[in-house]
Amino acid sequence: MKKKMFYALSALLLCSACTTTPRNPFEEPARPAGQESVLKLACEPLDTVRVGFIGLGARGRGAIERYVYLPDAKVVALCDLDSVNVNKANEILTSHKLPAADIYVGEDVWKEMCGRDDIDLVYICTDWHSHAPMAVYAMKQGKHVAVEVPAAMTVAECWDLVNTAEQTRRHCMMLENCCYDFFEMATLNMAQQGLFGDVMHAEGAYIHDLRSYNYDTTATGYKNMWRLKAQKEEAGNPYPTHGLGPVAQILNIHRGDRMATLVSMSNAQKGMHLYAAEHGITGEDTARIDMGDMNTTLIRTAKGKTIMIQHDVTSPRPYNRIHMVSGTKGFAQKYPLTGIALEPNAHEFVSQQTLDSLLKVYEHPFCKEIGEKARKVGGHGGMDFIMDYRLIHCLKNGLPLDMDVYDAAEWSCLVELTDYSVRNGSVPVQIPDFTRGEWDKLQGLTFAE
């Protein structure tokens, strides 16, 4: 009898949780008069894409090392707070017998750089909190923008990106490199060709032990420990897009479906405090960290599909960028092992020989086109180079970009939405529709050629 009562009470609690009306704490503003959607935005072709870079730490200099292999791009200007960084970036250019770029060093000189008439694209690789303000300013100066992840830290900033892109008719692409990884692109191709049937559930994650980097005060870490400061302020998932981006593309988010609601939960903070204690780190940097070790977020789409996204940068465990796709006819995953399972034997993974064959047959056209060169140039195994190549290709030819400002906003808005959910007892939260009702205007993700 007690067991029956327990099950009945559990069912009642689950039912209550499932029927809880999601909160909607973030207003969806109407589109201002005279402002139009930028779905499938195509702009004037550019013979040579002239680029100005802001932020030349590890990610920024890595981009310079790739851009020297893009003949349709020209690095015009380099901007950073530290003269050492811009000088090192210029050395990369000159070592490849390319002209040195103009240098901007200082707190606000990036604005001067954005105002130049001879720059088409501003490429932003700074700390998270400066991404959106810089992107908005650059678009208002008539520049296309490529901005590192996440593109924004608040829902209001996400709307700023969307409204500015719609007002200026300039591209704003978030540099989500994981969308261009070889396995992720193969599973996207498989999904688009129906190999998995109807994809009903997907998972993504960013699980990466960054404890030493967070407390690193040298140039190899995060300048002024900005990532640690973010973790002291954010209780949810401050870095959701690596896991979310690839599966959002597979699920055609704002191209026939949209993320409607989420619920987010974090465990307690132990990892950073233990690491600090073990390494003699005391004082302000350990006083308070709001972010738990592991955050798990569940998302439900308008068409009843589900997504799980996880974030953990403080636990002593192997790197794991989960990429999992589950459909009515098959399944694929990357991390902790790579495998595919298909009907009628979906209860077990296909053999390594069959897996290799499938990955070859369904290799994405981008990877066939540029994958060999990408592996040689590098950048997280080549995916960074494919991303940069596609960006420059589309700008040069006046084509819509692979990822647009709505992707940037939708994926980045999880930063504040997960924080809100966690701080309010893991309450369900509505996800804004940044397309303002046009999420089903396009039917499926397509790439311009």
Tab-separated table of C-alpha atoms in Angstrom:
chain	number	residue	atom	x	y	z
A	1	MET	CA	0.000	0.000	0.000
A	2	LYS	CA	2.797	2.427	0.906
A	3	LYS	CA	4.544	1.653	-2.381
A	4	LYS	CA	1.323	2.341	-4.323
A	5	MET	CA	0.848	5.614	-2.460
A	6	PHE	CA	4.472	6.550	-3.238
A	7	TYR	CA	4.004	5.866	-6.948
A	8	ALA	CA	0.722	7.781	-6.981
A	9	LEU	CA	2.326	10.783	-5.268
A	10	SER	CA	5.307	10.629	-7.664
A	11	ALA	CA	2.977	10.563	-10.645
A	12	LEU	CA	1.052	13.514	-9.248
A	13	LEU	CA	4.264	15.515	-8.790
A	14	LEU	CA	5.458	14.666	-12.289
A	15	CYS	CA	2.094	15.609	-13.750
A	16	SER	CA	2.149	18.868	-11.836
A	17	ALA	CA	5.642	19.646	-13.089
A	18	CYS	CA	4.686	18.854	-16.686
A	19	THR	CA	1.656	21.131	-16.594
A	20	THR	CA	3.341	24.067	-14.894
A	21	THR	CA	2.813	27.132	-17.053
A	22	PRO	CA	6.237	28.334	-18.205
A	23	ARG	CA	7.179	31.776	-17.029
A	24	ASN	CA	7.688	34.480	-19.605
A	25	PRO	CA	9.927	37.014	-17.863
A	26	PHE	CA	11.391	38.434	-21.060
A	27	GLU	CA	9.161	40.530	-23.274
A	28	GLU	CA	9.098	39.884	-27.025
A	29	PRO	CA	9.055	43.371	-28.514
A	30	ALA	CA	7.143	43.995	-31.728
A	31	ARG	CA	9.236	44.643	-34.819
A	32	PRO	CA	9.717	48.405	-35.171
A	33	ALA	CA	8.089	50.081	-38.149
A	34	GLY	CA	10.234	50.043	-41.279
A	35	GLN	CA	12.302	47.091	-40.064
A	36	GLU	CA	12.230	43.804	-41.999
A	37	SER	CA	13.287	40.228	-41.396
A	38	VAL	CA	16.771	39.174	-42.468
A	39	LEU	CA	15.932	35.521	-43.079
A	40	LYS	CA	18.033	34.432	-46.087
A	41	LEU	CA	19.603	37.902	-46.208
A	42	ALA	CA	21.830	38.376	-49.277
A	43	CYS	CA	24.066	41.441	-49.552
A	44	GLU	CA	26.199	42.946	-52.276
A	45	PRO	CA	29.093	40.691	-53.449
A	46	LEU	CA	32.600	41.670	-52.374
A	47	ASP	CA	35.593	41.074	-54.642
A	48	THR	CA	37.869	40.923	-51.623
A	49	VAL	CA	36.535	40.766	-48.073
A	50	ARG	CA	38.502	43.314	-46.044
A	51	VAL	CA	38.615	42.302	-42.396
A	52	GLY	CA	39.336	44.058	-39.118
A	53	PHE	CA	39.978	41.909	-36.034
A	54	ILE	CA	39.148	42.889	-32.453
A	55	GLY	CA	40.748	40.696	-29.797
A	56	LEU	CA	43.988	38.918	-30.633
A	57	GLY	CA	44.487	36.502	-27.788
A	58	ALA	CA	44.511	32.766	-28.470
A	59	ARG	CA	41.298	32.674	-30.525
A	60	GLY	CA	41.999	35.869	-32.432
A	61	ARG	CA	45.555	34.920	-33.418
A	62	GLY	CA	44.314	31.469	-34.345
A	63	ALA	CA	41.918	33.125	-36.787
A	64	ILE	CA	44.760	35.162	-38.304
A	65	GLU	CA	46.692	31.933	-38.829
A	66	ARG	CA	43.743	30.647	-40.879
A	67	TYR	CA	42.987	33.827	-42.766
A	68	VAL	CA	46.420	33.840	-44.406
A	69	TYR	CA	45.137	30.825	-46.377
A	70	LEU	CA	41.994	32.599	-47.595
A	71	PRO	CA	42.941	34.450	-50.810
A	72	ASP	CA	39.566	36.231	-51.003
A	73	ALA	CA	40.103	37.888	-47.605
A	74	LYS	CA	42.518	40.669	-46.664
A	75	VAL	CA	43.410	41.499	-43.065
A	76	VAL	CA	43.305	45.306	-42.941
A	77	ALA	CA	43.377	46.139	-39.226
A	78	LEU	CA	44.221	44.543	-35.882
A	79	CYS	CA	42.932	45.733	-32.510
A	80	ASP	CA	43.690	44.594	-28.972
A	81	LEU	CA	44.272	45.930	-25.490
A	82	ASP	CA	47.831	44.576	-25.590
A	83	SER	CA	50.408	45.692	-28.160
A	84	VAL	CA	52.177	42.330	-27.833
A	85	ASN	CA	49.110	40.572	-29.230
A	86	VAL	CA	48.721	42.814	-32.265
A	87	ASN	CA	52.432	42.614	-33.020
A	88	LYS	CA	52.354	38.828	-32.882
A	89	ALA	CA	49.342	38.830	-35.212
A	90	ASN	CA	51.172	41.077	-37.664
A	91	GLU	CA	54.159	38.752	-37.561
A	92	ILE	CA	51.880	35.955	-38.751
A	93	LEU	CA	50.837	38.068	-41.734
A	94	THR	CA	54.328	39.147	-42.708
A	95	SER	CA	55.739	35.632	-42.261
A	96	HIS	CA	53.359	34.623	-45.083
A	97	LYS	CA	54.591	37.544	-47.193
A	98	LEU	CA	51.340	39.468	-46.671
A	99	PRO	CA	51.185	43.199	-45.872
A	100	ALA	CA	51.214	44.162	-42.223
A	101	ALA	CA	47.852	45.410	-40.983
A	102	ASP	CA	47.180	48.734	-39.280
A	103	ILE	CA	47.387	48.500	-35.508
A	104	TYR	CA	44.939	49.742	-32.868
A	105	VAL	CA	45.875	49.355	-29.200
A	106	GLY	CA	43.775	50.594	-26.290
A	107	GLU	CA	40.441	50.482	-24.516
A	108	ASP	CA	38.098	52.177	-27.002
A	109	VAL	CA	40.107	52.333	-30.228
A	110	TRP	CA	38.062	49.462	-31.647
A	111	LYS	CA	35.360	52.029	-32.380
A	112	GLU	CA	37.782	53.987	-34.517
A	113	MET	CA	38.665	50.819	-36.386
A	114	CYS	CA	34.980	50.008	-37.001
A	115	GLY	CA	34.521	53.444	-38.559
A	116	ARG	CA	37.009	52.820	-41.373
A	117	ASP	CA	35.654	52.843	-44.918
A	118	ASP	CA	37.998	50.091	-46.078
A	119	ILE	CA	36.648	47.343	-43.778
A	120	ASP	CA	33.789	45.055	-44.809
A	121	LEU	CA	33.830	42.548	-41.932
A	122	VAL	CA	34.587	43.013	-38.231
A	123	TYR	CA	35.746	39.782	-36.581
A	124	ILE	CA	35.277	39.860	-32.778
A	125	CYS	CA	37.259	37.552	-30.448
A	126	THR	CA	37.075	39.416	-27.142
A	127	ASP	CA	35.627	38.501	-23.737
A	128	TRP	CA	31.987	37.395	-23.647
A	129	HIS	CA	30.503	40.579	-22.213
A	130	SER	CA	31.875	42.774	-24.995
A	131	HIS	CA	30.630	40.610	-27.878
A	132	ALA	CA	27.154	42.081	-28.336
A	133	PRO	CA	28.018	45.775	-27.784
A	134	MET	CA	30.876	45.554	-30.274
A	135	ALA	CA	28.774	43.662	-32.823
A	136	VAL	CA	25.940	46.199	-32.591
A	137	TYR	CA	28.314	49.130	-32.959
A	138	ALA	CA	30.076	47.566	-35.953
A	139	MET	CA	26.795	46.872	-37.767
A	140	LYS	CA	25.734	50.478	-37.185
A	141	GLN	CA	28.954	51.509	-38.933
A	142	GLY	CA	27.824	49.504	-41.964
A	143	LYS	CA	30.006	46.464	-41.289
A	144	HIS	CA	29.198	42.782	-41.443
A	145	VAL	CA	30.038	41.050	-38.173
A	146	ALA	CA	31.468	37.689	-37.161
A	147	VAL	CA	31.407	37.311	-33.386
A	148	GLU	CA	32.761	34.620	-31.105
A	149	VAL	CA	30.513	32.521	-28.869
A	150	PRO	CA	28.268	33.285	-27.139
A	151	ALA	CA	27.188	36.270	-29.218
A	152	ALA	CA	25.328	37.814	-26.264
A	153	MET	CA	24.992	37.358	-22.518
A	154	THR	CA	21.449	38.640	-22.010
A	155	VAL	CA	18.121	38.386	-23.783
A	156	ALA	CA	18.125	42.165	-24.236
A	157	GLU	CA	21.477	41.926	-26.029
A	158	CYS	CA	20.061	39.201	-28.263
A	159	TRP	CA	17.249	41.552	-29.291
A	160	ASP	CA	19.810	44.311	-29.876
A	161	LEU	CA	21.650	42.038	-32.314
A	162	VAL	CA	18.457	41.090	-34.140
A	163	ASN	CA	17.094	44.624	-34.352
A	164	THR	CA	20.400	46.092	-35.490
A	165	ALA	CA	20.854	43.433	-38.181
A	166	GLU	CA	17.313	44.064	-39.417
A	167	GLN	CA	17.765	47.838	-39.359
A	168	THR	CA	21.171	47.905	-41.049
A	169	ARG	CA	20.695	44.883	-43.359
A	170	ARG	CA	24.149	43.685	-42.319
A	171	HIS	CA	25.134	40.095	-41.585
A	172	CYS	CA	25.769	39.020	-38.003
A	173	MET	CA	27.184	35.507	-37.771
A	174	MET	CA	28.160	33.839	-34.527
A	175	LEU	CA	31.392	31.882	-34.962
A	176	GLU	CA	30.022	28.531	-33.797
A	177	ASN	CA	32.811	26.342	-35.120
A	178	CYS	CA	31.333	23.061	-33.851
A	179	CYS	CA	28.668	23.266	-36.560
A	180	TYR	CA	31.501	22.623	-39.037
A	181	ASP	CA	33.123	19.631	-37.361
A	182	PHE	CA	33.316	16.667	-39.718
A	183	PHE	CA	31.098	14.267	-37.754
A	184	GLU	CA	28.519	16.933	-36.940
A	185	MET	CA	28.313	17.898	-40.618
A	186	ALA	CA	27.975	14.241	-41.619
A	187	THR	CA	25.095	13.696	-39.191
A	188	LEU	CA	23.440	16.868	-40.475
A	189	ASN	CA	23.667	15.459	-43.996
A	190	MET	CA	22.348	12.097	-42.804
A	191	ALA	CA	19.416	13.749	-41.040
A	192	GLN	CA	18.580	15.886	-44.064
A	193	GLN	CA	18.574	12.791	-46.268
A	194	GLY	CA	16.275	10.921	-43.883
A	195	LEU	CA	18.709	8.290	-42.591
A	196	PHE	CA	17.506	8.751	-38.998
A	197	GLY	CA	13.832	9.140	-39.891
A	198	ASP	CA	12.194	11.947	-37.916
A	199	VAL	CA	14.738	13.228	-35.401
A	200	MET	CA	12.836	13.537	-32.118
A	201	HIS	CA	15.578	14.088	-29.555
A	202	ALA	CA	19.111	15.476	-29.594
A	203	GLU	CA	21.819	16.187	-27.034
A	204	GLY	CA	24.847	18.446	-26.907
A	205	ALA	CA	27.370	19.508	-24.301
A	206	TYR	CA	30.499	21.383	-23.425
A	207	ILE	CA	32.325	19.365	-20.765
A	208	HIS	CA	35.904	20.580	-20.477
A	209	ASP	CA	38.113	20.780	-17.383
A	210	LEU	CA	39.165	24.458	-17.368
A	211	ARG	CA	40.024	24.856	-13.695
A	212	SER	CA	43.685	25.677	-14.332
A	213	TYR	CA	42.813	28.170	-17.085
A	214	ASN	CA	40.227	29.909	-14.928
A	215	TYR	CA	42.817	30.617	-12.246
A	216	ASP	CA	45.684	31.340	-14.654
A	217	THR	CA	46.913	34.935	-14.406
A	218	THR	CA	49.424	34.565	-17.257
A	219	ALA	CA	48.920	35.318	-20.933
A	220	THR	CA	47.958	31.700	-21.618
A	221	GLY	CA	44.801	31.988	-19.550
A	222	TYR	CA	41.840	34.352	-19.740
A	223	LYS	CA	43.017	37.971	-19.577
A	224	ASN	CA	42.092	39.538	-16.232
A	225	MET	CA	40.483	36.188	-15.370
A	226	TRP	CA	37.311	37.235	-17.183
A	227	ARG	CA	35.952	33.715	-17.496
A	228	LEU	CA	36.208	33.128	-13.767
A	229	LYS	CA	34.385	36.402	-13.182
A	230	ALA	CA	31.593	35.228	-15.484
A	231	GLN	CA	31.272	32.009	-13.503
A	232	LYS	CA	30.880	34.053	-10.340
A	233	GLU	CA	27.885	35.805	-11.910
A	234	GLU	CA	26.133	33.079	-13.933
A	235	ALA	CA	24.171	30.276	-12.259
A	236	GLY	CA	23.029	28.515	-15.439
A	237	ASN	CA	24.894	27.669	-18.638
A	238	PRO	CA	27.103	30.589	-19.702
A	239	TYR	CA	28.519	28.761	-22.747
A	240	PRO	CA	25.729	26.750	-24.392
A	241	THR	CA	26.324	27.089	-28.109
A	242	HIS	CA	28.977	24.427	-28.838
A	243	GLY	CA	26.536	21.674	-27.984
A	244	LEU	CA	23.372	23.440	-29.080
A	245	GLY	CA	24.383	24.806	-32.478
A	246	PRO	CA	24.857	21.532	-34.398
A	247	VAL	CA	21.680	19.902	-33.067
A	248	ALA	CA	19.634	23.081	-33.584
A	249	GLN	CA	20.608	22.927	-37.250
A	250	ILE	CA	19.569	19.273	-37.457
A	251	LEU	CA	16.200	20.147	-35.881
A	252	ASN	CA	15.678	23.083	-38.281
A	253	ILE	CA	15.319	25.657	-35.526
A	254	HIS	CA	13.649	28.777	-37.015
A	255	ARG	CA	13.493	26.917	-40.295
A	256	GLY	CA	10.329	24.949	-39.610
A	257	ASP	CA	10.492	24.521	-35.834
A	258	ARG	CA	11.550	26.612	-32.857
A	259	MET	CA	12.702	26.184	-29.286
A	260	ALA	CA	9.651	26.961	-27.168
A	261	THR	CA	10.446	26.278	-23.483
A	262	LEU	CA	13.327	25.208	-21.279
A	263	VAL	CA	13.989	24.100	-17.747
A	264	SER	CA	17.480	24.210	-16.267
A	265	MET	CA	19.078	22.705	-13.184
A	266	SER	CA	22.572	22.991	-11.698
A	267	ASN	CA	24.233	21.020	-8.939
A	268	ALA	CA	26.277	22.614	-6.178
A	269	GLN	CA	29.649	24.303	-6.709
A	270	LYS	CA	32.467	22.075	-5.469
A	271	GLY	CA	35.086	21.770	-8.199
A	272	MET	CA	36.413	25.327	-8.324
A	273	HIS	CA	36.504	25.728	-4.550
A	274	LEU	CA	38.342	22.432	-4.079
A	275	TYR	CA	40.824	23.309	-6.811
A	276	ALA	CA	41.463	26.722	-5.241
A	277	ALA	CA	42.002	25.191	-1.803
A	278	GLU	CA	44.359	22.520	-3.160
A	279	HIS	CA	46.440	25.145	-4.985
A	280	GLY	CA	46.569	27.743	-2.214
A	281	ILE	CA	44.337	30.223	-4.030
A	282	THR	CA	42.517	32.471	-1.561
A	283	GLY	CA	40.744	35.788	-1.394
A	284	GLU	CA	38.279	37.469	-3.677
A	285	ASP	CA	38.679	34.983	-6.532
A	286	THR	CA	37.205	32.160	-4.444
A	287	ALA	CA	34.715	34.099	-2.371
A	288	ARG	CA	31.612	33.277	-4.373
A	289	ILE	CA	30.985	31.260	-7.500
A	290	ASP	CA	27.322	30.979	-8.490
A	291	MET	CA	27.810	28.479	-11.298
A	292	GLY	CA	27.413	24.846	-10.265
A	293	ASP	CA	29.766	22.149	-11.483
A	294	MET	CA	27.240	20.654	-13.925
A	295	ASN	CA	24.304	22.404	-15.540
A	296	THR	CA	21.689	20.391	-17.416
A	297	THR	CA	19.067	22.110	-19.546
A	298	LEU	CA	16.065	20.483	-21.201
A	299	ILE	CA	14.396	22.197	-24.155
A	300	ARG	CA	11.078	21.404	-25.850
A	301	THR	CA	10.376	22.642	-29.368
A	302	ALA	CA	7.103	23.882	-30.826
A	303	LYS	CA	6.736	20.554	-32.657
A	304	GLY	CA	7.250	18.454	-29.548
A	305	LYS	CA	10.912	17.531	-29.960
A	306	THR	CA	13.410	17.677	-27.125
A	307	ILE	CA	17.016	18.749	-26.598
A	308	MET	CA	19.359	18.243	-23.655
A	309	ILE	CA	22.313	20.616	-23.242
A	310	GLN	CA	25.005	20.253	-20.552
A	311	HIS	CA	27.868	22.439	-19.324
A	312	ASP	CA	30.675	21.510	-16.932
A	313	VAL	CA	34.119	23.166	-16.854
A	314	THR	CA	35.048	22.417	-13.236
A	315	SER	CA	35.017	18.609	-12.863
A	316	PRO	CA	38.080	16.372	-13.240
A	317	ARG	CA	36.850	14.347	-16.200
A	318	PRO	CA	37.802	13.820	-19.853
A	319	TYR	CA	36.741	16.291	-22.522
A	320	ASN	CA	33.273	15.467	-23.830
A	321	ARG	CA	31.422	17.561	-26.381
A	322	ILE	CA	28.343	15.375	-26.605
A	323	HIS	CA	26.714	15.274	-30.023
A	324	MET	CA	23.777	12.862	-30.067
A	325	VAL	CA	20.934	12.500	-32.557
A	326	SER	CA	17.984	10.145	-31.997
A	327	GLY	CA	15.339	9.604	-34.672
A	328	THR	CA	12.536	7.209	-35.520
A	329	LYS	CA	14.855	5.112	-37.695
A	330	GLY	CA	18.302	5.569	-36.253
A	331	PHE	CA	20.759	7.054	-33.831
A	332	ALA	CA	24.200	8.694	-33.924
A	333	GLN	CA	26.576	9.935	-31.273
A	334	LYS	CA	30.018	11.419	-30.830
A	335	TYR	CA	31.684	11.216	-27.400
A	336	PRO	CA	32.478	9.263	-25.387
A	337	LEU	CA	32.669	7.054	-28.475
A	338	THR	CA	31.553	7.592	-32.047
A	339	GLY	CA	28.833	5.319	-33.350
A	340	ILE	CA	25.733	4.976	-35.512
A	341	ALA	CA	22.828	2.547	-35.049
A	342	LEU	CA	20.121	2.001	-37.650
A	343	GLU	CA	16.923	0.035	-38.071
A	344	PRO	CA	16.278	-2.902	-38.161
A	345	ASN	CA	19.236	-3.512	-35.804
A	346	ALA	CA	19.241	-0.223	-33.926
A	347	HIS	CA	19.836	-1.985	-30.615
A	348	GLU	CA	23.537	-2.123	-31.442
A	349	PHE	CA	26.062	0.065	-33.246
A	350	VAL	CA	27.066	-0.734	-36.800
A	351	SER	CA	30.523	-2.193	-37.323
A	352	GLN	CA	33.554	0.057	-37.713
A	353	GLN	CA	33.695	-0.848	-41.388
A	354	THR	CA	30.057	0.148	-41.899
A	355	LEU	CA	30.560	3.323	-39.863
A	356	ASP	CA	33.516	4.329	-42.028
A	357	SER	CA	31.467	3.630	-45.137
A	358	LEU	CA	28.506	5.691	-43.903
A	359	LEU	CA	30.730	8.622	-43.000
A	360	LYS	CA	32.235	8.507	-46.475
A	361	VAL	CA	28.884	8.214	-48.266
A	362	TYR	CA	27.314	10.995	-46.185
A	363	GLU	CA	30.358	13.234	-45.998
A	364	HIS	CA	29.027	16.769	-46.181
A	365	PRO	CA	29.689	18.640	-49.447
A	366	PHE	CA	31.604	21.350	-47.539
A	367	CYS	CA	33.979	18.732	-46.181
A	368	LYS	CA	34.436	17.183	-49.612
A	369	GLU	CA	35.179	20.607	-51.041
A	370	ILE	CA	37.583	22.007	-48.485
A	371	GLY	CA	38.121	19.306	-45.836
A	372	GLU	CA	41.585	18.196	-46.955
A	373	LYS	CA	42.921	21.740	-46.868
A	374	ALA	CA	41.090	22.398	-43.582
A	375	ARG	CA	42.838	19.474	-41.882
A	376	LYS	CA	46.217	20.833	-42.995
A	377	VAL	CA	45.511	24.426	-41.957
A	378	GLY	CA	43.992	23.315	-38.657
A	379	GLY	CA	41.860	25.061	-36.093
A	380	HIS	CA	40.272	22.404	-33.868
A	381	GLY	CA	41.008	19.719	-36.424
A	382	GLY	CA	39.948	21.851	-39.379
A	383	MET	CA	36.423	22.863	-38.437
A	384	ASP	CA	37.498	26.449	-37.750
A	385	PHE	CA	38.929	26.771	-41.247
A	386	ILE	CA	35.759	25.395	-42.864
A	387	MET	CA	33.762	27.961	-40.881
A	388	ASP	CA	35.985	30.847	-42.006
A	389	TYR	CA	36.095	29.591	-45.579
A	390	ARG	CA	32.302	29.454	-45.780
A	391	LEU	CA	31.922	32.924	-44.263
A	392	ILE	CA	34.274	34.507	-46.793
A	393	HIS	CA	32.814	32.487	-49.681
A	394	CYS	CA	29.280	33.700	-48.928
A	395	LEU	CA	30.326	37.341	-48.452
A	396	LYS	CA	32.376	37.316	-51.646
A	397	ASN	CA	29.504	35.900	-53.673
A	398	GLY	CA	26.681	37.862	-52.073
A	399	LEU	CA	25.032	34.743	-50.636
A	400	PRO	CA	23.060	34.198	-47.412
A	401	LEU	CA	25.324	33.000	-44.610
A	402	ASP	CA	25.137	29.469	-43.185
A	403	MET	CA	24.261	30.907	-39.763
A	404	ASP	CA	22.319	34.123	-39.314
A	405	VAL	CA	21.572	36.604	-36.556
A	406	TYR	CA	18.560	34.561	-35.410
A	407	ASP	CA	20.856	31.585	-34.778
A	408	ALA	CA	23.153	33.876	-32.805
A	409	ALA	CA	20.259	35.151	-30.685
A	410	GLU	CA	18.411	31.868	-30.198
A	411	TRP	CA	21.465	29.905	-29.158
A	412	SER	CA	22.957	32.662	-27.009
A	413	CYS	CA	19.754	33.514	-25.141
A	414	LEU	CA	20.186	30.333	-23.115
A	415	VAL	CA	22.829	32.139	-21.056
A	416	GLU	CA	20.252	34.302	-19.276
A	417	LEU	CA	17.280	31.938	-19.605
A	418	THR	CA	19.111	29.066	-17.888
A	419	ASP	CA	20.338	31.444	-15.190
A	420	TYR	CA	16.760	32.572	-14.569
A	421	SER	CA	15.449	29.010	-14.435
A	422	VAL	CA	18.151	27.835	-12.017
A	423	ARG	CA	17.739	30.814	-9.682
A	424	ASN	CA	13.970	30.290	-9.579
A	425	GLY	CA	13.939	26.647	-8.574
A	426	SER	CA	14.359	25.218	-12.080
A	427	VAL	CA	11.113	26.758	-13.243
A	428	PRO	CA	10.095	26.264	-16.905
A	429	VAL	CA	10.804	29.387	-18.973
A	430	GLN	CA	9.504	30.451	-22.369
A	431	ILE	CA	12.132	30.997	-25.055
A	432	PRO	CA	11.615	34.178	-27.097
A	433	ASP	CA	10.861	33.894	-30.796
A	434	PHE	CA	13.509	36.156	-32.281
A	435	THR	CA	12.043	35.717	-35.779
A	436	ARG	CA	8.794	37.306	-34.545
A	437	GLY	CA	6.505	34.605	-35.884
A	438	GLU	CA	8.495	33.683	-38.995
A	439	TRP	CA	10.115	30.538	-37.590
A	440	ASP	CA	8.173	28.312	-40.010
A	441	LYS	CA	8.540	30.536	-43.068
A	442	LEU	CA	11.542	28.492	-44.208
A	443	GLN	CA	11.147	24.735	-44.474
A	444	GLY	CA	14.462	23.178	-43.556
A	445	LEU	CA	18.059	24.361	-43.378
A	446	THR	CA	19.669	24.981	-46.760
A	447	PHE	CA	23.131	26.282	-47.590
A	448	ALA	CA	23.806	28.690	-50.409
A	449	GLU	CA	26.276	27.502	-53.036
